[in-house]
Coordinates of N, CA, C and O in Angstrom, one line a residue:
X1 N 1.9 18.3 44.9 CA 0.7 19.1 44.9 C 1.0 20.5 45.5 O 1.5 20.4 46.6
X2 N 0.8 21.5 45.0 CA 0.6 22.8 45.8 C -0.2 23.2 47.0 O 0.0 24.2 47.6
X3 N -1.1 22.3 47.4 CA -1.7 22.4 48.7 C -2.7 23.3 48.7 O -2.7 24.3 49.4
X4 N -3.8 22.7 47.3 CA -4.5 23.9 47.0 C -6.0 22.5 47.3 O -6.9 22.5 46.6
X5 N -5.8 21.6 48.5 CA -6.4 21.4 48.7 C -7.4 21.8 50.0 O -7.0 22.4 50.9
X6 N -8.8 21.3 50.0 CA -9.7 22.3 50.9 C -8.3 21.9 52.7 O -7.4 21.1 52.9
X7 N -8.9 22.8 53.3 CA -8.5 22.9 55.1 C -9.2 21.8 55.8 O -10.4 21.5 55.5
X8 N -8.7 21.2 56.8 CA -9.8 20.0 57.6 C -10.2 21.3 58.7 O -9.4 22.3 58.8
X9 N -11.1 21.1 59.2 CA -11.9 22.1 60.0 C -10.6 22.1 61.6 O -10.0 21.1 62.1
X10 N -10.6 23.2 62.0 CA -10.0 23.3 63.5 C -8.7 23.2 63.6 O -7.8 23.9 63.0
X11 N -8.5 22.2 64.5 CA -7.3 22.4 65.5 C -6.8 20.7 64.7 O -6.0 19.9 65.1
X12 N -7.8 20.5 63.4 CA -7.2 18.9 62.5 C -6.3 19.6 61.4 O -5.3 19.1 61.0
X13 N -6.7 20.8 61.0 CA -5.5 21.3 59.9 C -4.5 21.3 60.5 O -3.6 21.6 59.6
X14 N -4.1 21.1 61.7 CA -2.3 20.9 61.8 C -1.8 19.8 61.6 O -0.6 19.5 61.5
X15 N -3.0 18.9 61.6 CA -2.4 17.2 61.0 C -1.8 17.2 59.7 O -0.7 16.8 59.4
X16 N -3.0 17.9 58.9 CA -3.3 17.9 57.5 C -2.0 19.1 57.1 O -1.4 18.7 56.0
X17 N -1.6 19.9 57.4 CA 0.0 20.9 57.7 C 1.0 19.8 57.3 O 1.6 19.6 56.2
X18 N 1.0 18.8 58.9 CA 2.1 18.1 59.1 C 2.4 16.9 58.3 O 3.6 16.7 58.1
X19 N 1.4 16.2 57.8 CA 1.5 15.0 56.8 C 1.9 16.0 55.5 O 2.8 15.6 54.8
X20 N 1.5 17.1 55.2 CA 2.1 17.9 53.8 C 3.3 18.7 53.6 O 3.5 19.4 52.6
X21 N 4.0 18.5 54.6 CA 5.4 18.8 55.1 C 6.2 18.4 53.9 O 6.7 19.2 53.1
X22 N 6.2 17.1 53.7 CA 6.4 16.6 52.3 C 5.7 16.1 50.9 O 4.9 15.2 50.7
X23 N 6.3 16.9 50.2 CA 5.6 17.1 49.0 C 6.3 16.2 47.6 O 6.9 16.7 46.6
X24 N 6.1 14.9 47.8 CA 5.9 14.1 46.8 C 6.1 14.6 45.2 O 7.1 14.3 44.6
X25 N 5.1 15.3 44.7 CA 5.1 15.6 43.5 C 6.2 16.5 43.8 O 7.2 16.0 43.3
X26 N 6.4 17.5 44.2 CA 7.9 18.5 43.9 C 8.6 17.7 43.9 O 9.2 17.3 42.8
X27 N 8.9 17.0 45.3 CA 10.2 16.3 46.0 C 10.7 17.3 47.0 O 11.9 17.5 47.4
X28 N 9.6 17.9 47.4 CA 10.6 18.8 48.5 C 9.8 18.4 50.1 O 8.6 18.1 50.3
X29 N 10.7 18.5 50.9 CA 10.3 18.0 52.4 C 10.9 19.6 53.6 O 11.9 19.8 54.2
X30 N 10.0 20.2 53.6 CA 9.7 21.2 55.0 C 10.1 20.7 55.9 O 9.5 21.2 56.8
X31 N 11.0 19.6 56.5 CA 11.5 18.9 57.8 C 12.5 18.6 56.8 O 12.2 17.6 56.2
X32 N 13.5 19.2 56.4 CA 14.9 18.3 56.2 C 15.8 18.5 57.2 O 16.8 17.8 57.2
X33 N 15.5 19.5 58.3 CA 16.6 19.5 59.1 C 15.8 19.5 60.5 O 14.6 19.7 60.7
X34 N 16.6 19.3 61.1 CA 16.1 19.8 62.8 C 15.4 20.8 63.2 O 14.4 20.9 64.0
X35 N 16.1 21.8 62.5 CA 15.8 23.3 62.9 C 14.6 23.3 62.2 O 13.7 23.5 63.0
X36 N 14.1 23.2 60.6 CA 13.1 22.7 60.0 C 11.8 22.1 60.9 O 10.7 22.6 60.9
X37 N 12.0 21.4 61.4 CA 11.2 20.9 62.6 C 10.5 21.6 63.8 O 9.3 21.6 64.1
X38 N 11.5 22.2 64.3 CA 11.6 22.9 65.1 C 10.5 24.1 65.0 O 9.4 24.3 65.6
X39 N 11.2 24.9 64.1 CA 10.3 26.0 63.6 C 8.6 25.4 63.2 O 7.6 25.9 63.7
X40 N 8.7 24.5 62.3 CA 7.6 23.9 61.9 C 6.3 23.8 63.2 O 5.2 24.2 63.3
X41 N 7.4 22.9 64.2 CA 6.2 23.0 65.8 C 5.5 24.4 66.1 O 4.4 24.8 66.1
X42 N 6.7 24.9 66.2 CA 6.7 26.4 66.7 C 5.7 27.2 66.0 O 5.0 27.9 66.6
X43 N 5.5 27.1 64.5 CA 4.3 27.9 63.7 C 3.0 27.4 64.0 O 2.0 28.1 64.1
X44 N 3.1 26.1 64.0 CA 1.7 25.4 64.6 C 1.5 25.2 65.8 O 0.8 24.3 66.4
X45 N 2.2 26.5 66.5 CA 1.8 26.1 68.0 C 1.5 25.2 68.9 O 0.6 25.1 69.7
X46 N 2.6 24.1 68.5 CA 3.0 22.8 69.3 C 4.5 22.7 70.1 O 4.8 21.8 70.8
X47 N 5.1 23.6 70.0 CA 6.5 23.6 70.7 C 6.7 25.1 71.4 O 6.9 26.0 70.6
X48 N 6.7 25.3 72.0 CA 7.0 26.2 73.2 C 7.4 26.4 73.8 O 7.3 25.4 74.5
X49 N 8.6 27.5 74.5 CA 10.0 27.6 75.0 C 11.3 27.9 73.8 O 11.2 28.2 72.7
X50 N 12.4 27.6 74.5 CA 13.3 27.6 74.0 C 13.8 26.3 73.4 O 14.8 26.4 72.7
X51 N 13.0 24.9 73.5 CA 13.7 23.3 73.2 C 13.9 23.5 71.7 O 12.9 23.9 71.1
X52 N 14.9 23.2 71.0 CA 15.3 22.7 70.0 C 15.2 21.1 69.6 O 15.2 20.1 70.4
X53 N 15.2 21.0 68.2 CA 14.4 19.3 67.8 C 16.2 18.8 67.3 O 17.0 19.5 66.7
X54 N 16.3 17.7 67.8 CA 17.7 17.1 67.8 C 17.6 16.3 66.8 O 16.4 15.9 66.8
X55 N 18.3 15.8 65.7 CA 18.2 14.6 64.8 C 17.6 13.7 65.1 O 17.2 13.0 64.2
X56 N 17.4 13.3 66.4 CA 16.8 11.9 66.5 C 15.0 12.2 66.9 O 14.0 11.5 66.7
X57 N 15.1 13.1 67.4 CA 13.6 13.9 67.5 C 12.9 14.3 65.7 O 11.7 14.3 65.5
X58 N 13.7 14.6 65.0 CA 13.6 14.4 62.9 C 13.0 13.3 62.9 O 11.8 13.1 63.0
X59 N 14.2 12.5 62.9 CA 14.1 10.8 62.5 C 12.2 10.7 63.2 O 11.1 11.0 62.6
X60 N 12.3 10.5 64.1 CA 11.0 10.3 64.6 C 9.6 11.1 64.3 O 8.5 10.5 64.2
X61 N 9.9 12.3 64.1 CA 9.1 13.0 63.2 C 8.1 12.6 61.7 O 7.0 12.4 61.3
X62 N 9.3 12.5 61.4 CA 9.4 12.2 59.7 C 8.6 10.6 60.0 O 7.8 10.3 59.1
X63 N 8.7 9.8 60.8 CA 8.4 8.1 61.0 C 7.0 8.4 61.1 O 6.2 7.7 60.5
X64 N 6.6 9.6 61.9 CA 5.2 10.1 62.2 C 4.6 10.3 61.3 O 3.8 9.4 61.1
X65 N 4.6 11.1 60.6 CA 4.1 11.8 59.4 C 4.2 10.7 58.9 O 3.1 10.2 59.2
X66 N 5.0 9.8 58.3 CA 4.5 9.2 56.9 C 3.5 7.5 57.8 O 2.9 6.7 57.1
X67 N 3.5 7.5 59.2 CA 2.3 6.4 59.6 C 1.3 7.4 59.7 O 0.2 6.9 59.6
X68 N 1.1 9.0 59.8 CA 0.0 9.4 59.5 C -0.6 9.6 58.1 O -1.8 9.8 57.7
X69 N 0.6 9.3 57.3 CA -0.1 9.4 55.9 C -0.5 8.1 55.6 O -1.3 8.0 54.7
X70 N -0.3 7.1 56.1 CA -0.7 5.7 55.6 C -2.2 5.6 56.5 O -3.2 4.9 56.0
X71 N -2.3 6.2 57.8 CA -3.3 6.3 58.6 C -4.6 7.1 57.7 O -5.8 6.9 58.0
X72 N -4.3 7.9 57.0 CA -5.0 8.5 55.9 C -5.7 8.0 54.8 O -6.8 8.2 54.5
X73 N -4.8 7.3 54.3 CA -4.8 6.5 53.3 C -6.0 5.2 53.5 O -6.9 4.8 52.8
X74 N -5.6 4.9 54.9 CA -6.6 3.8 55.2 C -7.8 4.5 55.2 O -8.5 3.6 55.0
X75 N -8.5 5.5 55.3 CA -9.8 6.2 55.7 C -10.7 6.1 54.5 O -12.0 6.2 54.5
X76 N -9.5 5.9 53.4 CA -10.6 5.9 51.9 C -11.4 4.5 52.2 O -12.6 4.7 51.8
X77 N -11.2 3.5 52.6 CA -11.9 2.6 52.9 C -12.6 2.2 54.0 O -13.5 1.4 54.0
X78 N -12.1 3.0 55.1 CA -12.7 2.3 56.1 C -11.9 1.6 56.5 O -12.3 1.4 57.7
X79 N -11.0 1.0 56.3 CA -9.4 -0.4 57.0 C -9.5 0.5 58.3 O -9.9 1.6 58.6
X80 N -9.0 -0.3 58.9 CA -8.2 0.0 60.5 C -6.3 0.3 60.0 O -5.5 -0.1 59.1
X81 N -6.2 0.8 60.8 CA -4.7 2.0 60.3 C -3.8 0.8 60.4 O -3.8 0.1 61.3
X82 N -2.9 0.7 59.4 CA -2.0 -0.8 58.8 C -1.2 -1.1 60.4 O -1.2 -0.4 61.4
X83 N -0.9 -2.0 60.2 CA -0.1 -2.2 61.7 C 1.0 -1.7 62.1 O 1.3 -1.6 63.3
X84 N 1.9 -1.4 60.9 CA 3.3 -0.7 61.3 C 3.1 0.4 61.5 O 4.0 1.0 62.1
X85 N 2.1 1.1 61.1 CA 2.2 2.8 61.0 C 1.4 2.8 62.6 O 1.6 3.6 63.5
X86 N 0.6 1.9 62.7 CA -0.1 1.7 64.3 C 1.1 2.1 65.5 O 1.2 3.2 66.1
X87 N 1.9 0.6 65.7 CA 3.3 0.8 66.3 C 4.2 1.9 66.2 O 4.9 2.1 67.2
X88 N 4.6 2.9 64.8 CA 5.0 3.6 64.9 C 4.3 4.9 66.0 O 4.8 5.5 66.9
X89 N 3.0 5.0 65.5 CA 1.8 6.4 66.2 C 1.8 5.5 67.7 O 1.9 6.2 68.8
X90 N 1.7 4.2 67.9 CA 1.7 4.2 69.6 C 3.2 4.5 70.0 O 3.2 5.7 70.3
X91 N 4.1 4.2 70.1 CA 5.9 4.2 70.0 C 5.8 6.1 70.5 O 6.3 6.6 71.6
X92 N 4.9 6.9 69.6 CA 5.5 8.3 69.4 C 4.2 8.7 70.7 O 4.5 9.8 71.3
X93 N 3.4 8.3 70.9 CA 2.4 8.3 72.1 C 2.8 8.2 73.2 O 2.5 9.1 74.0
X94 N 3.6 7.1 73.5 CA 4.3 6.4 74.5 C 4.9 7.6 74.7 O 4.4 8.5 75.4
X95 N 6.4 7.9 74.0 CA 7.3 8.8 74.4 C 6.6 10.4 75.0 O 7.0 11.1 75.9
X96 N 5.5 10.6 74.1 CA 4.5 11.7 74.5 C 4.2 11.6 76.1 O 4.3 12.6 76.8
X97 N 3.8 10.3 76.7 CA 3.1 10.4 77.6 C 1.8 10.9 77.9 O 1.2 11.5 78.8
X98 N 1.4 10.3 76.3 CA -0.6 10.6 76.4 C -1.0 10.0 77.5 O -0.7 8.9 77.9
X99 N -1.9 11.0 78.1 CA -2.8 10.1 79.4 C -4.3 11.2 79.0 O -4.4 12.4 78.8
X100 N -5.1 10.4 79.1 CA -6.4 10.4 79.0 C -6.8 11.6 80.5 O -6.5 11.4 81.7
X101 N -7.5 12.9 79.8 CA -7.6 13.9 80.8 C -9.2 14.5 81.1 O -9.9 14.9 80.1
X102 N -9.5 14.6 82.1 CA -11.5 15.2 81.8 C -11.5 16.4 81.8 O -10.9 16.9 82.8
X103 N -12.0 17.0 81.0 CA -12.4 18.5 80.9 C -13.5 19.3 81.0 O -14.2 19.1 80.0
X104 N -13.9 20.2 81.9 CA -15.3 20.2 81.9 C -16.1 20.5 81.0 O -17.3 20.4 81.2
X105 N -15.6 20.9 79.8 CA -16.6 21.0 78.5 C -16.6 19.8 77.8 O -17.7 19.3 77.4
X106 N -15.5 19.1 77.5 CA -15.0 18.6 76.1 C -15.1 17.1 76.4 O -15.2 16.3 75.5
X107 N -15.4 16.6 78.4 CA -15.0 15.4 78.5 C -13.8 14.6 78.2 O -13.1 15.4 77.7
X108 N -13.2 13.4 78.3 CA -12.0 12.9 78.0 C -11.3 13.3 77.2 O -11.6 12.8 76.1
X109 N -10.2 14.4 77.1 CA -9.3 14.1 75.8 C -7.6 13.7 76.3 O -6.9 13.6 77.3
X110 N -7.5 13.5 75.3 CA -6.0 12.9 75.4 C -4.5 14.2 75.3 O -4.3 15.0 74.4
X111 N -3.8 14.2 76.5 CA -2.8 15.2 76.3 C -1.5 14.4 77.0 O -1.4 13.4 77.7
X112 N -0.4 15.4 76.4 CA 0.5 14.8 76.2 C 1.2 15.3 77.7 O 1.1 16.5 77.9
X113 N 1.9 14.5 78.5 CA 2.2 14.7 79.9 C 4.2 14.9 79.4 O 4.9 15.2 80.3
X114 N 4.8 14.7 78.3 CA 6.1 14.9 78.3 C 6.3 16.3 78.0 O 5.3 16.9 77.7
X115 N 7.5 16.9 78.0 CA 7.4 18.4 77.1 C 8.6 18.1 76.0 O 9.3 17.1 75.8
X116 N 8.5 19.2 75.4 CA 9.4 18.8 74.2 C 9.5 18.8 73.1 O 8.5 19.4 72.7
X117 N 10.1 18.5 72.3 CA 9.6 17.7 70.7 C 8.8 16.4 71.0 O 7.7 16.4 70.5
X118 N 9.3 15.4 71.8 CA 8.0 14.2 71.7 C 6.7 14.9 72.4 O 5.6 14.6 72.0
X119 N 6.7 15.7 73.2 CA 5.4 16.3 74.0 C 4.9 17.3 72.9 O 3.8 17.6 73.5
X120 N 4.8 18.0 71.9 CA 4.8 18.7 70.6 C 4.1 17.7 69.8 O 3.0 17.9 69.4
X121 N 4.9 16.5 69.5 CA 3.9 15.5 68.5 C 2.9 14.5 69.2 O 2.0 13.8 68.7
X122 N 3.4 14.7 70.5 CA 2.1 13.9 71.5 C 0.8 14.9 71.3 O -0.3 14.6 71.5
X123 N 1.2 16.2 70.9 CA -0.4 16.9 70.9 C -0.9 17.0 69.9 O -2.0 17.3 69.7
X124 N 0.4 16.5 68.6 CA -0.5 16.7 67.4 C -1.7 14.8 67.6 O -2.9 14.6 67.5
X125 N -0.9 14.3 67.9 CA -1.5 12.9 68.0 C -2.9 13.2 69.0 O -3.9 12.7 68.6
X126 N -2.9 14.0 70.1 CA -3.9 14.0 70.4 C -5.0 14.7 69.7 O -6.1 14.6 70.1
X127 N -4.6 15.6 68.8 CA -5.8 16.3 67.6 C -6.0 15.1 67.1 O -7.3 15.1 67.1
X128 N -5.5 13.8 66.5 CA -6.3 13.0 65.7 C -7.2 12.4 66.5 O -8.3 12.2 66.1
X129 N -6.8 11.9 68.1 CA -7.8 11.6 69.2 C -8.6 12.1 69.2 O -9.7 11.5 69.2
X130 N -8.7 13.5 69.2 CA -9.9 14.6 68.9 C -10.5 14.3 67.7 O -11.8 14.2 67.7
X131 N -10.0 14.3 66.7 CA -10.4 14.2 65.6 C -11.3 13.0 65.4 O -12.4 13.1 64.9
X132 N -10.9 11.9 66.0 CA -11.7 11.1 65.6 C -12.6 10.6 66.6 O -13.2 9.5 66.7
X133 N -12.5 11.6 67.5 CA -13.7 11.5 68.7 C -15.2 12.2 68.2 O -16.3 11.9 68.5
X134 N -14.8 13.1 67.5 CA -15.5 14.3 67.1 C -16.1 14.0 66.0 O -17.1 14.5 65.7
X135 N -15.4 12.8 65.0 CA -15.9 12.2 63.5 C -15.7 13.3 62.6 O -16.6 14.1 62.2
X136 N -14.3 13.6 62.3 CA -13.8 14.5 61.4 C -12.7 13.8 60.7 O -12.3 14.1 59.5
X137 N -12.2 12.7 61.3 CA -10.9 12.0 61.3 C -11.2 11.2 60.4 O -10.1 10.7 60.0
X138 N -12.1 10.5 59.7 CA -12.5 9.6 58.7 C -12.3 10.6 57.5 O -11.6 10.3 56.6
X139 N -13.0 11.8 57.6 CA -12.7 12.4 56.2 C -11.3 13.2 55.4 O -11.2 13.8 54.4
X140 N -10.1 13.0 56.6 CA -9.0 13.5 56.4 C -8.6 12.2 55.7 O -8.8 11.0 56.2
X141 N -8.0 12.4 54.3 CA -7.7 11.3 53.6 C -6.0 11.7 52.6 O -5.6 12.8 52.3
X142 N -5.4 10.8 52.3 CA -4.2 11.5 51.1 C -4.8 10.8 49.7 O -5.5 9.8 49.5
X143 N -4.0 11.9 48.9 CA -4.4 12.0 47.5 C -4.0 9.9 47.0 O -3.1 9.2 47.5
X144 N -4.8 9.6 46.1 CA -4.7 8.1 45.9 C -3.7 7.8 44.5 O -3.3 6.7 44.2
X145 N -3.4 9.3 44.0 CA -2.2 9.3 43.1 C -1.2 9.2 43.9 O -0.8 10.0 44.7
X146 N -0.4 7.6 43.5 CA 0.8 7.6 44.3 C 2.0 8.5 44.1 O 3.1 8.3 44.7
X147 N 1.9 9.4 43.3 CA 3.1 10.2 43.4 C 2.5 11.6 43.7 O 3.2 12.5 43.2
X148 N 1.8 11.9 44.3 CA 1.1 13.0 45.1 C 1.0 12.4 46.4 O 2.1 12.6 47.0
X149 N 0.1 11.8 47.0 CA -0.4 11.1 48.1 C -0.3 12.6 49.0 O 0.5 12.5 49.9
X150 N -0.9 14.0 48.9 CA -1.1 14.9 49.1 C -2.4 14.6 50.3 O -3.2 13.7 49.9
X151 N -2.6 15.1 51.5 CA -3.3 14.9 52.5 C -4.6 16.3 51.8 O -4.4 17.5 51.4
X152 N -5.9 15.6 52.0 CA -7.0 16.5 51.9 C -7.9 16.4 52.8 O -7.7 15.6 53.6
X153 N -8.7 17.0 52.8 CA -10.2 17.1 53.7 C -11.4 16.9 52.7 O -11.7 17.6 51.7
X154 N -11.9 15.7 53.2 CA -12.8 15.3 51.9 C -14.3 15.9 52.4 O -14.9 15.8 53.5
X155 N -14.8 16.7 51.2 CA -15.7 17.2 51.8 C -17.0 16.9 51.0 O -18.0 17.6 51.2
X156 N -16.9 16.0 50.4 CA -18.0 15.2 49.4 C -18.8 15.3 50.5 O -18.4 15.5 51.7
X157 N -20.4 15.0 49.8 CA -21.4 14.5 50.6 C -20.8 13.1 50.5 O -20.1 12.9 51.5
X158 N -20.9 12.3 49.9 CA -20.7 10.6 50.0 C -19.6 10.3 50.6 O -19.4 9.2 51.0
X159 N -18.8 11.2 50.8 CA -17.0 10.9 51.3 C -16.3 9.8 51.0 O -15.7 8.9 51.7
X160 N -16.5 10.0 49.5 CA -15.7 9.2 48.5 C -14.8 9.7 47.7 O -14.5 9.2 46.6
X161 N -14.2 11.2 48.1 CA -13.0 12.0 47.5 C -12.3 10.9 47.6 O -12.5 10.2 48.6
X162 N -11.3 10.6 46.3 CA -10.5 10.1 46.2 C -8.9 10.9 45.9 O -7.9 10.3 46.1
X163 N -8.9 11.9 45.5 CA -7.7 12.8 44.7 C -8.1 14.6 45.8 O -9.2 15.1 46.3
X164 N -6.5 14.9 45.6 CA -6.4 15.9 46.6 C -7.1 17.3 46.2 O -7.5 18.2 46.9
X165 N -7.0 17.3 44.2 CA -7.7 17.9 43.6 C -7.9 17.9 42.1 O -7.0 18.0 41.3
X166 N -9.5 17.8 42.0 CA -10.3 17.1 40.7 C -9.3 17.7 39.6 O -8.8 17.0 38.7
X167 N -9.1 19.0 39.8 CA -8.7 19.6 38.7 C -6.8 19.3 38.4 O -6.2 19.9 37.5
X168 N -6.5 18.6 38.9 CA -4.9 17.9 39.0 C -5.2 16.7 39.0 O -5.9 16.3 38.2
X169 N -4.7 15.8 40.0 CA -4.7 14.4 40.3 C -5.7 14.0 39.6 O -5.5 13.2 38.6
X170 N -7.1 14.5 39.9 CA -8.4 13.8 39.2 C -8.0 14.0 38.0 O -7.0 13.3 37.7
X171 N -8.2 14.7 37.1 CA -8.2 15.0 35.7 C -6.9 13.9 35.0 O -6.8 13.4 34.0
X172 N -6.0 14.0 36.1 CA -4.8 13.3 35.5 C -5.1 11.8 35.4 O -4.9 11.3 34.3
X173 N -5.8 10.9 36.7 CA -6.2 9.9 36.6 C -7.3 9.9 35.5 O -7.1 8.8 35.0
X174 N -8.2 10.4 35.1 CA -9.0 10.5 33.9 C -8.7 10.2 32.9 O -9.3 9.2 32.4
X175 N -7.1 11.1 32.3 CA -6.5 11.1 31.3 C -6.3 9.7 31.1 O -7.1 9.1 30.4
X176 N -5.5 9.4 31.7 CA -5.0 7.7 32.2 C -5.8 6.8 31.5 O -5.4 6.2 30.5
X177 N -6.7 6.6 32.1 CA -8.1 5.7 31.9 C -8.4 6.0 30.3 O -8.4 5.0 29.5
X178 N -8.7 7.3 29.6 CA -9.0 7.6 28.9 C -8.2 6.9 27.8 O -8.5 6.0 27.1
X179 N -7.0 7.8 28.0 CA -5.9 6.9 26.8 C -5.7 5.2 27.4 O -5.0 4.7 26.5
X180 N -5.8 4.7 27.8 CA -5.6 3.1 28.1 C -7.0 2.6 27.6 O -7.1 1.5 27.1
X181 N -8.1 3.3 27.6 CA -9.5 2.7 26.5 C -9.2 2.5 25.6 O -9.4 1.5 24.9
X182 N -8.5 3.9 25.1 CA -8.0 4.5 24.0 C -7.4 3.2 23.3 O -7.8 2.5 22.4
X183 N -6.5 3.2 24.0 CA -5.3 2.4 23.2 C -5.8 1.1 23.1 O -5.4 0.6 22.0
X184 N -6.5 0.1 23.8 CA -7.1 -0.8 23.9 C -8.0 -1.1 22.5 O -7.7 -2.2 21.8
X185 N -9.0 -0.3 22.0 CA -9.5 -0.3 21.4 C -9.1 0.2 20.0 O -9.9 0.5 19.1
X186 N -8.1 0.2 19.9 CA -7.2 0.5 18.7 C -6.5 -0.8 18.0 O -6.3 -1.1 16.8
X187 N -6.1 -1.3 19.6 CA -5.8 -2.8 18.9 C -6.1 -4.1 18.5 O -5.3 -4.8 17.9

């Protein structure tokens, strides 16, 4: 998908950034390298200083992103987030050193006490804490065409978007259905 889908409101479009890093329908991935990474923090104002992202800080990356796309994915229904992608997002928390912080406006939020590349995705993790403190995080969802699986912001009244956009994915799923009636009734 081109990523011509709507923005999630705030400081959640960096999730919705980061799960779209890779792009399925091209085949191209915005984290193939370290340095890729690196920069990527750095644009979204998650990495600060001089720290560079090492291969194994990638690896871990990349593990992130795709339990946040499955963590997505679960939202079309309502599921609780699959269990491996769970373990992966607590694993990358852990290394963060999220600890639960009071603020005098915002009340508890979660911040990441490491610095780094894991202290960088400890804050993106704590935007989904935010996010789903705030009730924004239910409507961040990925496209249900499995070869898109494009992250959107569902902005339906019913928040039953299913596709990243009606006029692609949707229309394509349409097609689908259409010709399989089609064909059905032919024979």
């Amino acid at each position: 998908m081109s990523g011509a889908s709507t923005p999630a409101p705030g400081r959640l479009e960096a999730v919705r950034r980061f799960v779209n890093t890779l792009d399925i329908d091209a085949g191209t991935d915005a984290l193939a390298t370290p340095g890729d990474l690196t920069g990527w923090l750095r644009s979204a104002s998650l990495l600060a200083g001089d720290t560079d992202a090492e291969p194994g800080d990638l690896a871990n990356a990349v593990a992130v992103r795709e339990a946040l796309r499955e963590a997505l994915a679960a939202n079309h229904g309502g599921e609780p987030i699959p269990s491996g992608a769970l373990a992966v997002l607590n694993d990358a928390a852990a290394r963060a050193r999220l600890a639960a912080t009071l603020t005098a406006s915002d009340g508890w939020r979660a911040r990441p006490a490491a610095g780094g590349v894991d202290g960088a995705i400890g804050a993106l993790l704590a935007l989904v804490g935010d996010a789903m403190a705030d009730g924004t995080w239910s409507r961040l969802k990925v496209c249900v065409n499995d070869t898109c699986r494009w992250a959107f912001y569902d902005e339906s009244r019913a928040r039953t978007g299913k596709w990243c956009s009606m006029q692609v994915c949707g229309n394509r799923a349409k097609q689908r259905a259409w010709r399989g009636r089609r064909a059905e009734s032919t024979t």
